[in-house]
Tab-separated table of C-alpha atoms in Angstrom:
chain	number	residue	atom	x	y	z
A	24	UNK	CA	0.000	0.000	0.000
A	25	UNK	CA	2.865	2.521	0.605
A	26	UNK	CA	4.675	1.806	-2.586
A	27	UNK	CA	1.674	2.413	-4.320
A	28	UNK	CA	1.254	5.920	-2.083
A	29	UNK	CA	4.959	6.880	-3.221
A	30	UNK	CA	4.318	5.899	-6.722
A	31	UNK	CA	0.572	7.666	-7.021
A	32	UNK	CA	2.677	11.276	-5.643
A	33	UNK	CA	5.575	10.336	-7.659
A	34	UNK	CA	3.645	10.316	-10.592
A	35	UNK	CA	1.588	13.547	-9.386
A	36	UNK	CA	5.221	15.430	-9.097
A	37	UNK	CA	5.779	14.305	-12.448
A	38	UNK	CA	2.546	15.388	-13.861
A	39	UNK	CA	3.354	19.000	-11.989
A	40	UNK	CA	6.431	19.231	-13.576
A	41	UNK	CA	5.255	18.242	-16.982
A	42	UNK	CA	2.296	20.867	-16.662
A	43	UNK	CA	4.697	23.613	-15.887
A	44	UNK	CA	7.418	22.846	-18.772
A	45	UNK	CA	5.019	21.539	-21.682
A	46	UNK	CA	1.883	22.731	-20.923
A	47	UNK	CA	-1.395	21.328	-20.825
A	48	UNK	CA	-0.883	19.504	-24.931
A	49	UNK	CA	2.486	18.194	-23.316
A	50	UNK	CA	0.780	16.183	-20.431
A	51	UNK	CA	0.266	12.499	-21.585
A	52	UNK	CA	0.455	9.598	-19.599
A	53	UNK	CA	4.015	8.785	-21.544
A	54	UNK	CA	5.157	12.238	-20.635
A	55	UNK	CA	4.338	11.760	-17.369
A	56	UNK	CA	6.098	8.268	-16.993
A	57	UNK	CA	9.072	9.399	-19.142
A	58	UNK	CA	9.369	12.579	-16.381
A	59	UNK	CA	8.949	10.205	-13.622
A	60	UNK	CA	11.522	7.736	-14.556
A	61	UNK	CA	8.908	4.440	-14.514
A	62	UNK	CA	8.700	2.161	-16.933
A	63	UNK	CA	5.558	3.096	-19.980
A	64	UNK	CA	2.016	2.387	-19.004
A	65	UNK	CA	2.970	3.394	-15.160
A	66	UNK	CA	0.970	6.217	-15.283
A	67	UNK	CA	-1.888	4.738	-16.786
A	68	UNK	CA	-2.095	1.994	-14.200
A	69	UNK	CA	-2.553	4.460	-11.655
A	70	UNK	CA	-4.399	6.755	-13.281
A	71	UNK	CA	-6.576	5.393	-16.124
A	72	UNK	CA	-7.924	9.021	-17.395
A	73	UNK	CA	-6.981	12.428	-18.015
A	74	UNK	CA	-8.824	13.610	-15.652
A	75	UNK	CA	-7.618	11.401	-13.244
A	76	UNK	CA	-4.453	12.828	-13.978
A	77	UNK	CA	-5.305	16.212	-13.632
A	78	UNK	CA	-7.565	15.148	-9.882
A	79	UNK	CA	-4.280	13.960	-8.778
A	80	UNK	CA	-1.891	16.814	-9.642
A	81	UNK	CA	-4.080	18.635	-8.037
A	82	UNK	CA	-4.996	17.428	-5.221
A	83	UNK	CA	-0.904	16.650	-5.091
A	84	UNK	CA	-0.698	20.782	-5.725
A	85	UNK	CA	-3.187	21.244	-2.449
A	86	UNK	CA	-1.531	18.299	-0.302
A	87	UNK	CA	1.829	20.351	-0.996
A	88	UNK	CA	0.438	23.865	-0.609
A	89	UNK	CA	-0.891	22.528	2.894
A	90	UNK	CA	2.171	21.012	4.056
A	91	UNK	CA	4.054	24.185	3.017
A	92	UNK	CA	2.204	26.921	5.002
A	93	UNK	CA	2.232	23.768	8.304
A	94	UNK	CA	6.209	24.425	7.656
A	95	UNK	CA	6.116	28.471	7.551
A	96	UNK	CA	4.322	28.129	11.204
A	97	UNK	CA	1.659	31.155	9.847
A	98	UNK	CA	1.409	33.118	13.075
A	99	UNK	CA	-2.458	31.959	14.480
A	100	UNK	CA	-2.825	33.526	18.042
A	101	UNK	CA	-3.571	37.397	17.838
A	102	UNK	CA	-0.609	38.043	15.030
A	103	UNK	CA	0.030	41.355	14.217
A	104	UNK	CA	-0.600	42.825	10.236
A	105	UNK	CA	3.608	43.014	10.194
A	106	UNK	CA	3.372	39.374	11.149
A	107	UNK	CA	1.083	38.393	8.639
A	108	UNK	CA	2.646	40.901	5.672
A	109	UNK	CA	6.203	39.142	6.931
A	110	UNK	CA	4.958	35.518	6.060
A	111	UNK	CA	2.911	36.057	3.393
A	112	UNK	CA	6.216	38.299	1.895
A	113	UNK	CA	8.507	35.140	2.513
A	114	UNK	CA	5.593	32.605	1.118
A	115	UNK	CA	5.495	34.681	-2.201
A	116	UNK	CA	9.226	34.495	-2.090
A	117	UNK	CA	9.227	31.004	-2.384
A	118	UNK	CA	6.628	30.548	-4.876
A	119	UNK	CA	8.248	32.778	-7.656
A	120	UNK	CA	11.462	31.026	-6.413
A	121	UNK	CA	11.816	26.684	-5.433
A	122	UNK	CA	8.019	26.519	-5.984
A	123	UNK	CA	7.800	28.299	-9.474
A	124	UNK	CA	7.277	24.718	-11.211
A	125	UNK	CA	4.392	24.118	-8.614
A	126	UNK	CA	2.666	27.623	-9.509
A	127	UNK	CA	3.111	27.193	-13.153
A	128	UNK	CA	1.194	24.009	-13.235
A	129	UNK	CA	-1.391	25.393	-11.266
A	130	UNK	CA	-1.858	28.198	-13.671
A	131	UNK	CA	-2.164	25.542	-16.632
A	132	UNK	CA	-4.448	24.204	-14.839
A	133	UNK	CA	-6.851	27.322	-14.073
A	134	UNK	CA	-6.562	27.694	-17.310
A	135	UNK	CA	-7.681	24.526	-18.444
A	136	UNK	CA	-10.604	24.717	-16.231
A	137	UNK	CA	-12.614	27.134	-17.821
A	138	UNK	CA	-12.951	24.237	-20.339
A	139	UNK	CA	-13.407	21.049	-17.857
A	140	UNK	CA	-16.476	22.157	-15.345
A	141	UNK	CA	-15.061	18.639	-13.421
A	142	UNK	CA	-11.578	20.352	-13.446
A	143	UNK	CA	-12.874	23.564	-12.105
A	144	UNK	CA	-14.910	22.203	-9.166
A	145	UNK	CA	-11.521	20.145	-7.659
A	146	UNK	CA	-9.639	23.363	-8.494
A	147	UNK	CA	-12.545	25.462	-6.387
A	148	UNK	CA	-12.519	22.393	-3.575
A	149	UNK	CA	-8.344	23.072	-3.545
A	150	UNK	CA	-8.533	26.439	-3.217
A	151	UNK	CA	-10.797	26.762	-0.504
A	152	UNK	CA	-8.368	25.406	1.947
A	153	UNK	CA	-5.849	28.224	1.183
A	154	UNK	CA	-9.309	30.715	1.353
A	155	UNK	CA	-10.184	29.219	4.922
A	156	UNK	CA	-6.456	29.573	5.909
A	157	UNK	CA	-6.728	33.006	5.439
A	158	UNK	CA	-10.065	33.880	6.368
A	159	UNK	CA	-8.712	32.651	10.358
A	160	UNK	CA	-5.013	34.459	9.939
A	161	UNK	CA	-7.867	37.884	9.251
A	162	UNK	CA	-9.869	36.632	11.989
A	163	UNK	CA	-7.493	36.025	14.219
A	164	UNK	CA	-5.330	39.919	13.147
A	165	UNK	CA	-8.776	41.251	13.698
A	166	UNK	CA	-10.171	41.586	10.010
A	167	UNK	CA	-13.738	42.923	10.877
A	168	UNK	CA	-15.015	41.152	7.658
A	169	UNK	CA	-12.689	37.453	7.545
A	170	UNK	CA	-15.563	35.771	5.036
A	171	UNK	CA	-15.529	38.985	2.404
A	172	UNK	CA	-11.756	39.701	2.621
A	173	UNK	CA	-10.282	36.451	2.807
A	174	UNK	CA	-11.132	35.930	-0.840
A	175	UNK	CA	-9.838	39.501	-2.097
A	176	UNK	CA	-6.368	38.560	-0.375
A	177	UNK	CA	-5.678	35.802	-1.919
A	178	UNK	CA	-6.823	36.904	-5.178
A	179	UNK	CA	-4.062	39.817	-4.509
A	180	UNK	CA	-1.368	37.802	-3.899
A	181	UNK	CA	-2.359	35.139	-6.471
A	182	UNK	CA	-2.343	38.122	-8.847
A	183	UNK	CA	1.051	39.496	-7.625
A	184	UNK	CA	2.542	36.003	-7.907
A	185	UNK	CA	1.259	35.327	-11.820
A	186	UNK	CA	2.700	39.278	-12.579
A	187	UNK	CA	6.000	38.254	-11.200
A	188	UNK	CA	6.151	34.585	-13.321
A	189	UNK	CA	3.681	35.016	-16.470
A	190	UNK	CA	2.253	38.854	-16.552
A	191	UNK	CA	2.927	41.263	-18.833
A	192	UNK	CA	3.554	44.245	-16.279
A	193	UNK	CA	6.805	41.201	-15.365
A	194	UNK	CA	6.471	42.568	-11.931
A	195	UNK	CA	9.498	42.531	-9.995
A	196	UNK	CA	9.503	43.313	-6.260
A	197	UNK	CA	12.209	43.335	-3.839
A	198	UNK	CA	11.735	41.727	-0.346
A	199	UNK	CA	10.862	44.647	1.250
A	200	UNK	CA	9.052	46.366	-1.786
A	201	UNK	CA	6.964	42.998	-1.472
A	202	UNK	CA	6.686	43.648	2.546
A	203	UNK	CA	5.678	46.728	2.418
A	204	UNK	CA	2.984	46.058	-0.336
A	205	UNK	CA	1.376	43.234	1.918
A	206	UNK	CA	1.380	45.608	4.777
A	207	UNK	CA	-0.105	48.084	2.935
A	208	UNK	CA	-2.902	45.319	1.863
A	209	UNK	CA	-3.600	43.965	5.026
A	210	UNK	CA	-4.367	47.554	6.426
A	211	UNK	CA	-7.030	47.742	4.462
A	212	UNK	CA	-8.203	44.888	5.826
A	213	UNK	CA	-7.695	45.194	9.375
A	214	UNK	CA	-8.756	48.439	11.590
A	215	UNK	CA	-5.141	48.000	13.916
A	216	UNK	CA	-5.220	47.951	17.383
């Protein structure tokens, strides 16, 4: 049961990967063994559809995400917005960085989801974990509104993570320029105390 485990998120890594250096037309089940290192049909064993494919990379994205912000240790009790703008600096930090491959599949992905209704409603279930995480960090900052702004923060720093990796304005943003841009964000969420 655990080799299959390791081979299902090897094989969900290798999907990730494939997404973010082919594109959606590159990911095939060969691709996926060939970037995986497994001998041809591997993938389809485990995975018999596209879809299935595309359920486990990203559920694999969300599993990883999850872990991640575990690993940051988010400040929960009472943080303070220079706290929150410090974490969610260093979090972008690594996503434009060691987890670029991870964000570029997820933004093949979105993409592709405007197309598969099945693809959008795991994408939706995915996201909503990172939504809830940040709907508490604003409740517990003191966010008057956690439920309305939750949403419009994360669709600010998914926003300032695509500029930086795919946008046209290439946005570039030095640690602190980043810092003081969250910061700036979160006090217009939060009334400070």
């Amino acid at each position: 049961m655990a080799e299959a485990t390791n081979r299902r998120e090897q094989l969900a890594d290798a999907a990730i990967a494939t997404l973010a250096s082919a594109g959606m037309r590159g990911l095939t089940h060969r691709a996926v063994d060939q970037a995986a290192g497994v001998p041809e049909g591997s993938c389809s064993y485990y995975f018999r559809t596209r879809q299935a494919l595309l359920r486990a990379a990203v559920d694999r994205l969300a599993e990883m995400d999850s872990a991640e912000m575990a690993a940051r240790g988010l400040p929960r009790d009472r943080p303070d917005i220079s706290e929150l703008a410090d974490a969610a600096a260093e979090l972008i930090e690594h996503w434009v960085t060691a987890g670029k491959t991870r964000m570029l599949a997820r933004y093949e992905l979105a993409l592709e989801s405007t197309r598969r209704p099945e693809l959008r409603a795991v994408l939706v279930e995915a996201g909503g974990q990172v939504r809830r995480l940040a709907e508490d960090l604003l409740a517990a900052a003191g966010a008057p509104d956690p439920p309305g702004q939750a949403p419009v923060l994360v669709a600010c720093v998914d926003g300032i993570v695509f500029d930086h990796l795919a946008g046209a304005g290439a946005l570039t943003l030095s640690p602190g320029e980043l810092r003081a841009t969250l910061l700036a964000l979160l006090r217009t969420f939060i009334q400070e105390r």
